[in-house]
PDB file of N, CA and C in Angstrom:
ATOM      1  N   MET A  27     -26.168-118.503 -20.903  1.00  0.00           N
ATOM      2  CA  MET A  27     -26.182-117.385 -21.824  1.00  0.00           C
ATOM      3  C   MET A  27     -27.543-116.704 -21.806  1.00  0.00           C
ATOM      4  N   GLY A  28     -28.607-117.502 -21.784  1.00  0.00           N
ATOM      5  CA  GLY A  28     -29.966-116.961 -21.770  1.00  0.00           C
ATOM      6  C   GLY A  28     -30.228-116.143 -20.521  1.00  0.00           C
ATOM      7  N   GLU A  29     -29.652-116.575 -19.394  1.00  0.00           N
ATOM      8  CA  GLU A  29     -29.840-115.847 -18.129  1.00  0.00           C
ATOM      9  C   GLU A  29     -29.158-114.480 -18.186  1.00  0.00           C
ATOM     10  N   ALA A  30     -28.009-114.403 -18.840  1.00  0.00           N
ATOM     11  CA  ALA A  30     -27.293-113.131 -18.977  1.00  0.00           C
ATOM     12  C   ALA A  30     -28.107-112.144 -19.805  1.00  0.00           C
ATOM     13  N   ILE A  31     -28.745-112.640 -20.862  1.00  0.00           N
ATOM     14  CA  ILE A  31     -29.575-111.775 -21.705  1.00  0.00           C
ATOM     15  C   ILE A  31     -30.751-111.237 -20.910  1.00  0.00           C
ATOM     16  N   VAL A  32     -31.354-112.090 -20.093  1.00  0.00           N
ATOM     17  CA  VAL A  32     -32.481-111.659 -19.253  1.00  0.00           C
ATOM     18  C   VAL A  32     -32.016-110.577 -18.281  1.00  0.00           C
ATOM     19  N   GLN A  33     -30.855-110.770 -17.681  1.00  0.00           N
ATOM     20  CA  GLN A  33     -30.326-109.779 -16.737  1.00  0.00           C
ATOM     21  C   GLN A  33     -30.013-108.451 -17.446  1.00  0.00           C
ATOM     22  N   ILE A  34     -29.466-108.554 -18.660  1.00  0.00           N
ATOM     23  CA  ILE A  34     -29.171-107.336 -19.423  1.00  0.00           C
ATOM     24  C   ILE A  34     -30.461-106.582 -19.727  1.00  0.00           C
ATOM     25  N   ARG A  35     -31.509-107.318 -20.104  1.00  0.00           N
ATOM     26  CA  ARG A  35     -32.801-106.671 -20.373  1.00  0.00           C
ATOM     27  C   ARG A  35     -33.362-106.015 -19.120  1.00  0.00           C
ATOM     28  N   GLU A  36     -33.220-106.697 -17.982  1.00  0.00           N
ATOM     29  CA  GLU A  36     -33.707-106.126 -16.723  1.00  0.00           C
ATOM     30  C   GLU A  36     -32.942-104.839 -16.380  1.00  0.00           C
ATOM     31  N   VAL A  37     -31.630-104.880 -16.577  1.00  0.00           N
ATOM     32  CA  VAL A  37     -30.816-103.689 -16.313  1.00  0.00           C
ATOM     33  C   VAL A  37     -31.212-102.564 -17.262  1.00  0.00           C
ATOM     34  N   ALA A  38     -31.442-102.896 -18.535  1.00  0.00           N
ATOM     35  CA  ALA A  38     -31.845-101.887 -19.514  1.00  0.00           C
ATOM     36  C   ALA A  38     -33.189-101.275 -19.129  1.00  0.00           C
ATOM     37  N   ASP A  39     -34.134-102.124 -18.710  1.00  0.00           N
ATOM     38  CA  ASP A  39     -35.438-101.621 -18.264  1.00  0.00           C
ATOM     39  C   ASP A  39     -35.281-100.710 -17.050  1.00  0.00           C
ATOM     40  N   HIS A  40     -34.430-101.133 -16.123  1.00  0.00           N
ATOM     41  CA  HIS A  40     -34.201-100.338 -14.919  1.00  0.00           C
ATOM     42  C   HIS A  40     -33.567 -98.982 -15.280  1.00  0.00           C
ATOM     43  N   LEU A  41     -32.605 -99.007 -16.210  1.00  0.00           N
ATOM     44  CA  LEU A  41     -31.978 -97.761 -16.656  1.00  0.00           C
ATOM     45  C   LEU A  41     -32.992 -96.846 -17.338  1.00  0.00           C
ATOM     46  N   GLN A  42     -33.901 -97.438 -18.110  1.00  0.00           N
ATOM     47  CA  GLN A  42     -34.939 -96.642 -18.759  1.00  0.00           C
ATOM     48  C   GLN A  42     -35.846 -95.997 -17.719  1.00  0.00           C
ATOM     49  N   THR A  43     -36.175 -96.750 -16.683  1.00  0.00           N
ATOM     50  CA  THR A  43     -37.000 -96.219 -15.600  1.00  0.00           C
ATOM     51  C   THR A  43     -36.277 -95.074 -14.898  1.00  0.00           C
ATOM     52  N   LEU A  44     -34.991 -95.277 -14.615  1.00  0.00           N
ATOM     53  CA  LEU A  44     -34.206 -94.225 -13.967  1.00  0.00           C
ATOM     54  C   LEU A  44     -34.106 -92.975 -14.847  1.00  0.00           C
ATOM     55  N   ALA A  45     -33.924 -93.174 -16.147  1.00  0.00           N
ATOM     56  CA  ALA A  45     -33.843 -92.035 -17.061  1.00  0.00           C
ATOM     57  C   ALA A  45     -35.160 -91.272 -17.083  1.00  0.00           C
ATOM     58  N   SER A  46     -36.250 -92.006 -17.080  1.00  0.00           N
ATOM     59  CA  SER A  46     -37.569 -91.376 -17.059  1.00  0.00           C
ATOM     60  C   SER A  46     -37.765 -90.585 -15.772  1.00  0.00           C
ATOM     61  N   GLN A  47     -37.359 -91.173 -14.646  1.00  0.00           N
ATOM     62  CA  GLN A  47     -37.470 -90.476 -13.365  1.00  0.00           C
ATOM     63  C   GLN A  47     -36.581 -89.230 -13.341  1.00  0.00           C
ATOM     64  N   ALA A  48     -35.396 -89.332 -13.920  1.00  0.00           N
ATOM     65  CA  ALA A  48     -34.491 -88.182 -13.975  1.00  0.00           C
ATOM     66  C   ALA A  48     -35.105 -87.062 -14.809  1.00  0.00           C
ATOM     67  N   ASP A  49     -35.732 -87.421 -15.937  1.00  0.00           N
ATOM     68  CA  ASP A  49     -36.400 -86.409 -16.763  1.00  0.00           C
ATOM     69  C   ASP A  49     -37.525 -85.739 -15.997  1.00  0.00           C
ATOM     70  N   THR A  50     -38.304 -86.540 -15.269  1.00  0.00           N
ATOM     71  CA  THR A  50     -39.412 -85.994 -14.488  1.00  0.00           C
ATOM     72  C   THR A  50     -38.892 -85.040 -13.422  1.00  0.00           C
ATOM     73  N   LEU A  51     -37.849 -85.462 -12.704  1.00  0.00           N
ATOM     74  CA  LEU A  51     -37.270 -84.596 -11.675  1.00  0.00           C
ATOM     75  C   LEU A  51     -36.692 -83.317 -12.276  1.00  0.00           C
ATOM     76  N   SER A  52     -36.065 -83.446 -13.424  1.00  0.00           N
ATOM     77  CA  SER A  52     -35.503 -82.277 -14.091  1.00  0.00           C
ATOM     78  C   SER A  52     -36.600 -81.288 -14.469  1.00  0.00           C
ATOM     79  N   MET A  53     -37.705 -81.798 -14.995  1.00  0.00           N
ATOM     80  CA  MET A  53     -38.825 -80.931 -15.363  1.00  0.00           C
ATOM     81  C   MET A  53     -39.427 -80.266 -14.129  1.00  0.00           C
ATOM     82  N   LYS A  54     -39.567 -81.032 -13.042  1.00  0.00           N
ATOM     83  CA  LYS A  54     -40.104 -80.458 -11.802  1.00  0.00           C
ATOM     84  C   LYS A  54     -39.187 -79.358 -11.278  1.00  0.00           C
ATOM     85  N   TYR A  55     -37.891 -79.614 -11.305  1.00  0.00           N
ATOM     86  CA  TYR A  55     -36.926 -78.622 -10.828  1.00  0.00           C
ATOM     87  C   TYR A  55     -37.001 -77.356 -11.677  1.00  0.00           C
ATOM     88  N   GLU A  56     -37.080 -77.545 -12.986  1.00  0.00           N
ATOM     89  CA  GLU A  56     -37.155 -76.391 -13.888  1.00  0.00           C
ATOM     90  C   GLU A  56     -38.424 -75.583 -13.630  1.00  0.00           C
ATOM     91  N   LEU A  57     -39.548 -76.266 -13.439  1.00  0.00           N
ATOM     92  CA  LEU A  57     -40.801 -75.564 -13.149  1.00  0.00           C
ATOM     93  C   LEU A  57     -40.707 -74.803 -11.833  1.00  0.00           C
ATOM     94  N   GLN A  58     -40.148 -75.450 -10.813  1.00  0.00           N
ATOM     95  CA  GLN A  58     -40.007 -74.778  -9.518  1.00  0.00           C
ATOM     96  C   GLN A  58     -39.075 -73.585  -9.631  1.00  0.00           C
ATOM     97  N   SER A  59     -38.011 -73.757 -10.382  1.00  0.00           N
ATOM     98  CA  SER A  59     -37.055 -72.673 -10.569  1.00  0.00           C
ATOM     99  C   SER A  59     -37.715 -71.500 -11.290  1.00  0.00           C
ATOM    100  N   ASN A  60     -38.501 -71.800 -12.321  1.00  0.00           N
ATOM    101  CA  ASN A  60     -39.205 -70.746 -13.051  1.00  0.00           C
ATOM    102  C   ASN A  60     -40.214 -70.042 -12.160  1.00  0.00           C
ATOM    103  N   CYS A  61     -40.935 -70.819 -11.346  1.00  0.00           N
ATOM    104  CA  CYS A  61     -41.913 -70.220 -10.429  1.00  0.00           C
ATOM    105  C   CYS A  61     -41.211 -69.323  -9.419  1.00  0.00           C
ATOM    106  N   LYS A  62     -40.097 -69.792  -8.890  1.00  0.00           N
ATOM    107  CA  LYS A  62     -39.344 -68.996  -7.917  1.00  0.00           C
ATOM    108  C   LYS A  62     -38.844 -67.714  -8.564  1.00  0.00           C
ATOM    109  N   ARG A  63     -38.332 -67.833  -9.787  1.00  0.00           N
ATOM    110  CA  ARG A  63     -37.837 -66.667 -10.509  1.00  0.00           C
ATOM    111  C   ARG A  63     -38.974 -65.666 -10.739  1.00  0.00           C
ATOM    112  N   GLU A  64     -40.155 -66.162 -11.089  1.00  0.00           N
ATOM    113  CA  GLU A  64     -41.314 -65.284 -11.293  1.00  0.00           C
ATOM    114  C   GLU A  64     -41.698 -64.582  -9.998  1.00  0.00           C
ATOM    115  N   ARG A  65     -41.706 -65.321  -8.894  1.00  0.00           N
ATOM    116  CA  ARG A  65     -42.040 -64.702  -7.602  1.00  0.00           C
ATOM    117  C   ARG A  65     -41.029 -63.617  -7.251  1.00  0.00           C
ATOM    118  N   GLU A  66     -39.749 -63.896  -7.470  1.00  0.00           N
ATOM    119  CA  GLU A  66     -38.709 -62.908  -7.186  1.00  0.00           C
ATOM    120  C   GLU A  66     -38.880 -61.684  -8.079  1.00  0.00           C
ATOM    121  N   ARG A  67     -39.214 -61.931  -9.341  1.00  0.00           N
ATOM    122  CA  ARG A  67     -39.400 -60.828 -10.275  1.00  0.00           C
ATOM    123  C   ARG A  67     -40.596 -59.980  -9.854  1.00  0.00           C
ATOM    124  N   GLU A  68     -41.661 -60.645  -9.406  1.00  0.00           N
ATOM    125  CA  GLU A  68     -42.846 -59.918  -8.953  1.00  0.00           C
ATOM    126  C   GLU A  68     -42.532 -59.084  -7.715  1.00  0.00           C
ATOM    127  N   LYS A  69     -41.671 -59.599  -6.865  1.00  0.00           N
ATOM    128  CA  LYS A  69     -41.277 -58.858  -5.666  1.00  0.00           C
ATOM    129  C   LYS A  69     -40.339 -57.709  -6.011  1.00  0.00           C
ATOM    130  N   GLY A  70     -39.780 -57.745  -7.192  1.00  0.00           N
ATOM    131  CA  GLY A  70     -38.854 -56.694  -7.594  1.00  0.00           C
ATOM    132  C   GLY A  70     -37.427 -56.982  -7.202  1.00  0.00           C
ATOM    133  N   ASN A  71     -37.148 -58.194  -6.772  1.00  0.00           N
ATOM    134  CA  ASN A  71     -35.799 -58.548  -6.336  1.00  0.00           C
ATOM    135  C   ASN A  71     -34.916 -59.027  -7.480  1.00  0.00           C
ATOM    136  N   LEU A  72     -35.526 -59.266  -8.623  1.00  0.00           N
ATOM    137  CA  LEU A  72     -34.775 -59.827  -9.733  1.00  0.00           C
ATOM    138  C   LEU A  72     -35.088 -59.013 -10.975  1.00  0.00           C
ATOM    139  N   GLU A  73     -34.072 -58.635 -11.703  1.00  0.00           N
ATOM    140  CA  GLU A  73     -34.292 -57.876 -12.922  1.00  0.00           C
ATOM    141  C   GLU A  73     -34.899 -58.787 -13.985  1.00  0.00           C
ATOM    142  N   ALA A  74     -35.692 -58.195 -14.833  1.00  0.00           N
ATOM    143  CA  ALA A  74     -36.280 -58.955 -15.933  1.00  0.00           C
ATOM    144  C   ALA A  74     -35.174 -59.391 -16.887  1.00  0.00           C
ATOM    145  N   GLU A  75     -35.331 -60.577 -17.422  1.00  0.00           N
ATOM    146  CA  GLU A  75     -34.344 -61.078 -18.364  1.00  0.00           C
ATOM    147  C   GLU A  75     -34.683 -60.563 -19.751  1.00  0.00           C
ATOM    148  N   HIS A  76     -33.671 -60.206 -20.491  1.00  0.00           N
ATOM    149  CA  HIS A  76     -33.866 -59.740 -21.847  1.00  0.00           C
ATOM    150  C   HIS A  76     -33.137 -60.712 -22.770  1.00  0.00           C
ATOM    151  N   PRO A  77     -33.890 -61.572 -23.466  1.00  0.00           N
ATOM    152  CA  PRO A  77     -33.254 -62.628 -24.244  1.00  0.00           C
ATOM    153  C   PRO A  77     -32.380 -62.125 -25.388  1.00  0.00           C
ATOM    154  N   TYR A  78     -32.610 -60.925 -25.867  1.00  0.00           N
ATOM    155  CA  TYR A  78     -31.820 -60.431 -26.986  1.00  0.00           C
ATOM    156  C   TYR A  78     -30.693 -59.514 -26.541  1.00  0.00           C
ATOM    157  N   GLY A  79     -30.492 -59.388 -25.247  1.00  0.00           N
ATOM    158  CA  GLY A  79     -29.415 -58.556 -24.732  1.00  0.00           C
ATOM    159  C   GLY A  79     -29.660 -57.070 -24.951  1.00  0.00           C
ATOM    160  N   THR A  80     -30.929 -56.676 -25.006  1.00  0.00           N
ATOM    161  CA  THR A  80     -31.245 -55.275 -25.301  1.00  0.00           C
ATOM    162  C   THR A  80     -30.762 -54.341 -24.206  1.00  0.00           C
ATOM    163  N   ARG A  81     -30.814 -54.791 -22.978  1.00  0.00           N
ATOM    164  CA  ARG A  81     -30.361 -53.929 -21.886  1.00  0.00           C
ATOM    165  C   ARG A  81     -28.865 -53.647 -22.020  1.00  0.00           C
ATOM    166  N   ALA A  82     -28.085 -54.668 -22.284  1.00  0.00           N
ATOM    167  CA  ALA A  82     -26.637 -54.485 -22.434  1.00  0.00           C
ATOM    168  C   ALA A  82     -26.329 -53.622 -23.655  1.00  0.00           C
ATOM    169  N   LYS A  83     -27.066 -53.856 -24.746  1.00  0.00           N
ATOM    170  CA  LYS A  83     -26.836 -53.064 -25.956  1.00  0.00           C
ATOM    171  C   LYS A  83     -27.189 -51.610 -25.720  1.00  0.00           C
ATOM    172  N   SER A  84     -28.316 -51.366 -25.065  1.00  0.00           N
ATOM    173  CA  SER A  84     -28.708 -49.972 -24.827  1.00  0.00           C
ATOM    174  C   SER A  84     -27.725 -49.291 -23.876  1.00  0.00           C
ATOM    175  N   LYS A  85     -27.169 -50.042 -22.931  1.00  0.00           N
ATOM    176  CA  LYS A  85     -26.172 -49.471 -22.022  1.00  0.00           C
ATOM    177  C   LYS A  85     -24.921 -49.063 -22.796  1.00  0.00           C
ATOM    178  N   LYS A  86     -24.482 -49.921 -23.723  1.00  0.00           N
ATOM    179  CA  LYS A  86     -23.315 -49.596 -24.537  1.00  0.00           C
ATOM    180  C   LYS A  86     -23.587 -48.367 -25.402  1.00  0.00           C
ATOM    181  N   ILE A  87     -24.777 -48.304 -25.974  1.00  0.00           N
ATOM    182  CA  ILE A  87     -25.127 -47.152 -26.804  1.00  0.00           C
ATOM    183  C   ILE A  87     -25.142 -45.887 -25.961  1.00  0.00           C
ATOM    184  N   ASP A  88     -25.704 -45.969 -24.766  1.00  0.00           N
ATOM    185  CA  ASP A  88     -25.718 -44.810 -23.868  1.00  0.00           C
ATOM    186  C   ASP A  88     -24.300 -44.359 -23.533  1.00  0.00           C
ATOM    187  N   GLN A  89     -23.419 -45.310 -23.270  1.00  0.00           N
ATOM    188  CA  GLN A  89     -22.033 -44.971 -22.951  1.00  0.00           C
ATOM    189  C   GLN A  89     -21.351 -44.297 -24.139  1.00  0.00           C
ATOM    190  N   ARG A  90     -21.598 -44.826 -25.340  1.00  0.00           N
ATOM    191  CA  ARG A  90     -21.011 -44.219 -26.534  1.00  0.00           C
ATOM    192  C   ARG A  90     -21.551 -42.817 -26.751  1.00  0.00           C
ATOM    193  N   LEU A  91     -22.845 -42.628 -26.521  1.00  0.00           N
ATOM    194  CA  LEU A  91     -23.452 -41.310 -26.677  1.00  0.00           C
ATOM    195  C   LEU A  91     -22.862 -40.317 -25.679  1.00  0.00           C
ATOM    196  N   GLU A  92     -22.707 -40.749 -24.431  1.00  0.00           N
ATOM    197  CA  GLU A  92     -22.113 -39.873 -23.417  1.00  0.00           C
ATOM    198  C   GLU A  92     -20.680 -39.501 -23.786  1.00  0.00           C
ATOM    199  N   GLN A  93     -19.919 -40.459 -24.286  1.00  0.00           N
ATOM    200  CA  GLN A  93     -18.544 -40.180 -24.706  1.00  0.00           C
ATOM    201  C   GLN A  93     -18.541 -39.191 -25.869  1.00  0.00           C
ATOM    202  N   PHE A  94     -19.435 -39.395 -26.825  1.00  0.00           N
ATOM    203  CA  PHE A  94     -19.545 -38.483 -27.960  1.00  0.00           C
ATOM    204  C   PHE A  94     -19.881 -37.073 -27.487  1.00  0.00           C
ATOM    205  N   GLN A  95     -20.809 -36.957 -26.532  1.00  0.00           N
ATOM    206  CA  GLN A  95     -21.179 -35.646 -26.000  1.00  0.00           C
ATOM    207  C   GLN A  95     -19.992 -34.981 -25.303  1.00  0.00           C
ATOM    208  N   ARG A  96     -19.234 -35.746 -24.533  1.00  0.00           N
ATOM    209  CA  ARG A  96     -18.050 -35.190 -23.866  1.00  0.00           C
ATOM    210  C   ARG A  96     -17.028 -34.702 -24.893  1.00  0.00           C
ATOM    211  N   ASP A  97     -16.806 -35.512 -25.930  1.00  0.00           N
ATOM    212  CA  ASP A  97     -15.854 -35.125 -26.973  1.00  0.00           C
ATOM    213  C   ASP A  97     -16.305 -33.847 -27.675  1.00  0.00           C
ATOM    214  N   MET A  98     -17.584 -33.770 -28.003  1.00  0.00           N
ATOM    215  CA  MET A  98     -18.108 -32.574 -28.667  1.00  0.00           C
ATOM    216  C   MET A  98     -17.984 -31.354 -27.760  1.00  0.00           C
ATOM    217  N   GLN A  99     -18.274 -31.529 -26.494  1.00  0.00           N
ATOM    218  CA  GLN A  99     -18.168 -30.420 -25.545  1.00  0.00           C
ATOM    219  C   GLN A  99     -16.720 -29.934 -25.450  1.00  0.00           C
ATOM    220  N   ASP A 100     -15.781 -30.865 -25.401  1.00  0.00           N
ATOM    221  CA  ASP A 100     -14.357 -30.496 -25.364  1.00  0.00           C
ATOM    222  C   ASP A 100     -13.963 -29.724 -26.618  1.00  0.00           C
ATOM    223  N   GLN A 101     -14.407 -30.204 -27.775  1.00  0.00           N
ATOM    224  CA  GLN A 101     -14.080 -29.522 -29.028  1.00  0.00           C
ATOM    225  C   GLN A 101     -14.668 -28.117 -29.057  1.00  0.00           C
ATOM    226  N   MET A 102     -15.911 -27.988 -28.603  1.00  0.00           N
ATOM    227  CA  MET A 102     -16.552 -26.669 -28.600  1.00  0.00           C
ATOM    228  C   MET A 102     -15.846 -25.718 -27.638  1.00  0.00           C
ATOM    229  N   GLN A 103     -15.405 -26.230 -26.492  1.00  0.00           N
ATOM    230  CA  GLN A 103     -14.679 -25.384 -25.544  1.00  0.00           C
ATOM    231  C   GLN A 103     -13.351 -24.923 -26.134  1.00  0.00           C
ATOM    232  N   GLU A 104     -12.680 -25.814 -26.846  1.00  0.00           N
ATOM    233  CA  GLU A 104     -11.427 -25.434 -27.499  1.00  0.00           C
ATOM    234  C   GLU A 104     -11.661 -24.346 -28.544  1.00  0.00           C
ATOM    235  N   LYS A 105     -12.711 -24.516 -29.350  1.00  0.00           N
ATOM    236  CA  LYS A 105     -13.031 -23.509 -30.365  1.00  0.00           C
ATOM    237  C   LYS A 105     -13.397 -22.178 -29.714  1.00  0.00           C
ATOM    238  N   LEU A 106     -14.165 -22.244 -28.636  1.00  0.00           N
ATOM    239  CA  LEU A 106     -14.549 -21.023 -27.932  1.00  0.00           C
ATOM    240  C   LEU A 106     -13.315 -20.310 -27.383  1.00  0.00           C
ATOM    241  N   ALA A 107     -12.416 -21.066 -26.779  1.00  0.00           N
ATOM    242  CA  ALA A 107     -11.189 -20.475 -26.237  1.00  0.00           C
ATOM    243  C   ALA A 107     -10.365 -19.838 -27.350  1.00  0.00           C
ATOM    244  N   LYS A 108     -10.295 -20.515 -28.495  1.00  0.00           N
ATOM    245  CA  LYS A 108      -9.542 -19.983 -29.635  1.00  0.00           C
ATOM    246  C   LYS A 108     -10.182 -18.689 -30.144  1.00  0.00           C
ATOM    247  N   LEU A 109     -11.514 -18.682 -30.265  1.00  0.00           N
ATOM    248  CA  LEU A 109     -12.214 -17.470 -30.712  1.00  0.00           C
ATOM    249  C   LEU A 109     -12.032 -16.324 -29.724  1.00  0.00           C
ATOM    250  N   GLN A 110     -12.111 -16.641 -28.442  1.00  0.00           N
ATOM    251  CA  GLN A 110     -11.920 -15.601 -27.425  1.00  0.00           C
ATOM    252  C   GLN A 110     -10.519 -15.003 -27.518  1.00  0.00           C
ATOM    253  N   GLN A 111      -9.532 -15.857 -27.725  1.00  0.00           N
ATOM    254  CA  GLN A 111      -8.152 -15.380 -27.852  1.00  0.00           C
ATOM    255  C   GLN A 111      -7.998 -14.504 -29.089  1.00  0.00           C
ATOM    256  N   GLU A 112      -8.599 -14.924 -30.194  1.00  0.00           N
ATOM    257  CA  GLU A 112      -8.534 -14.126 -31.416  1.00  0.00           C
ATOM    258  C   GLU A 112      -9.201 -12.766 -31.218  1.00  0.00           C
ATOM    259  N   MET A 113     -10.331 -12.734 -30.522  1.00  0.00           N
ATOM    260  CA  MET A 113     -11.033 -11.473 -30.265  1.00  0.00           C
ATOM    261  C   MET A 113     -10.181 -10.567 -29.375  1.00  0.00           C
ATOM    262  N   ARG A 114      -9.520 -11.143 -28.371  1.00  0.00           N
ATOM    263  CA  ARG A 114      -8.635 -10.355 -27.498  1.00  0.00           C
ATOM    264  C   ARG A 114      -7.496  -9.739 -28.315  1.00  0.00           C
ATOM    265  N   ASN A 115      -6.913 -10.569 -29.169  1.00  0.00           N
ATOM    266  CA  ASN A 115      -5.814 -10.090 -30.015  1.00  0.00           C
ATOM    267  C   ASN A 115      -6.276  -8.946 -30.921  1.00  0.00           C
ATOM    268  N   GLN A 116      -7.477  -9.099 -31.499  1.00  0.00           N
ATOM    269  CA  GLN A 116      -8.002  -8.045 -32.371  1.00  0.00           C
ATOM    270  C   GLN A 116      -8.265  -6.761 -31.585  1.00  0.00           C
ATOM    271  N   MET A 117      -8.767  -6.910 -30.355  1.00  0.00           N
ATOM    272  CA  MET A 117      -9.040  -5.723 -29.529  1.00  0.00           C
ATOM    273  C   MET A 117      -7.742  -5.012 -29.155  1.00  0.00           C
ATOM    274  N   LEU A 118      -6.683  -5.787 -28.892  1.00  0.00           N
ATOM    275  CA  LEU A 118      -5.397  -5.188 -28.537  1.00  0.00           C
ATOM    276  C   LEU A 118      -4.765  -4.473 -29.730  1.00  0.00           C
ATOM    277  N   GLU A 119      -4.979  -5.012 -30.913  1.00  0.00           N
ATOM    278  CA  GLU A 119      -4.425  -4.406 -32.123  1.00  0.00           C
ATOM    279  C   GLU A 119      -5.138  -3.101 -32.474  1.00  0.00           C
ATOM    280  N   ALA A 120      -6.402  -3.003 -32.119  1.00  0.00           N
ATOM    281  CA  ALA A 120      -7.185  -1.813 -32.496  1.00  0.00           C
ATOM    282  C   ALA A 120      -6.925  -0.621 -31.658  1.00  0.00           C
TER     283      ALA A 120
END
């Protein structure tokens, strides 16, 4: 029984060592990935990240503004056409 406990402790120690090594490798990978991303960004090959989604939000706002402008332009053209028709009718009546 005592030998089994010793083996369990050895396995636990080994697992702790492996977990520590995995954390170290993960941190190294993350640092390398960040460095690579920075180099790509400096080269202009990668767009800057916007953590608050400002680029996507501003794109949506721009799209809504463009749609609003198109709608307003359509309405103004309709009103202009209506006014022109009314003026033609008045000229014909006179």
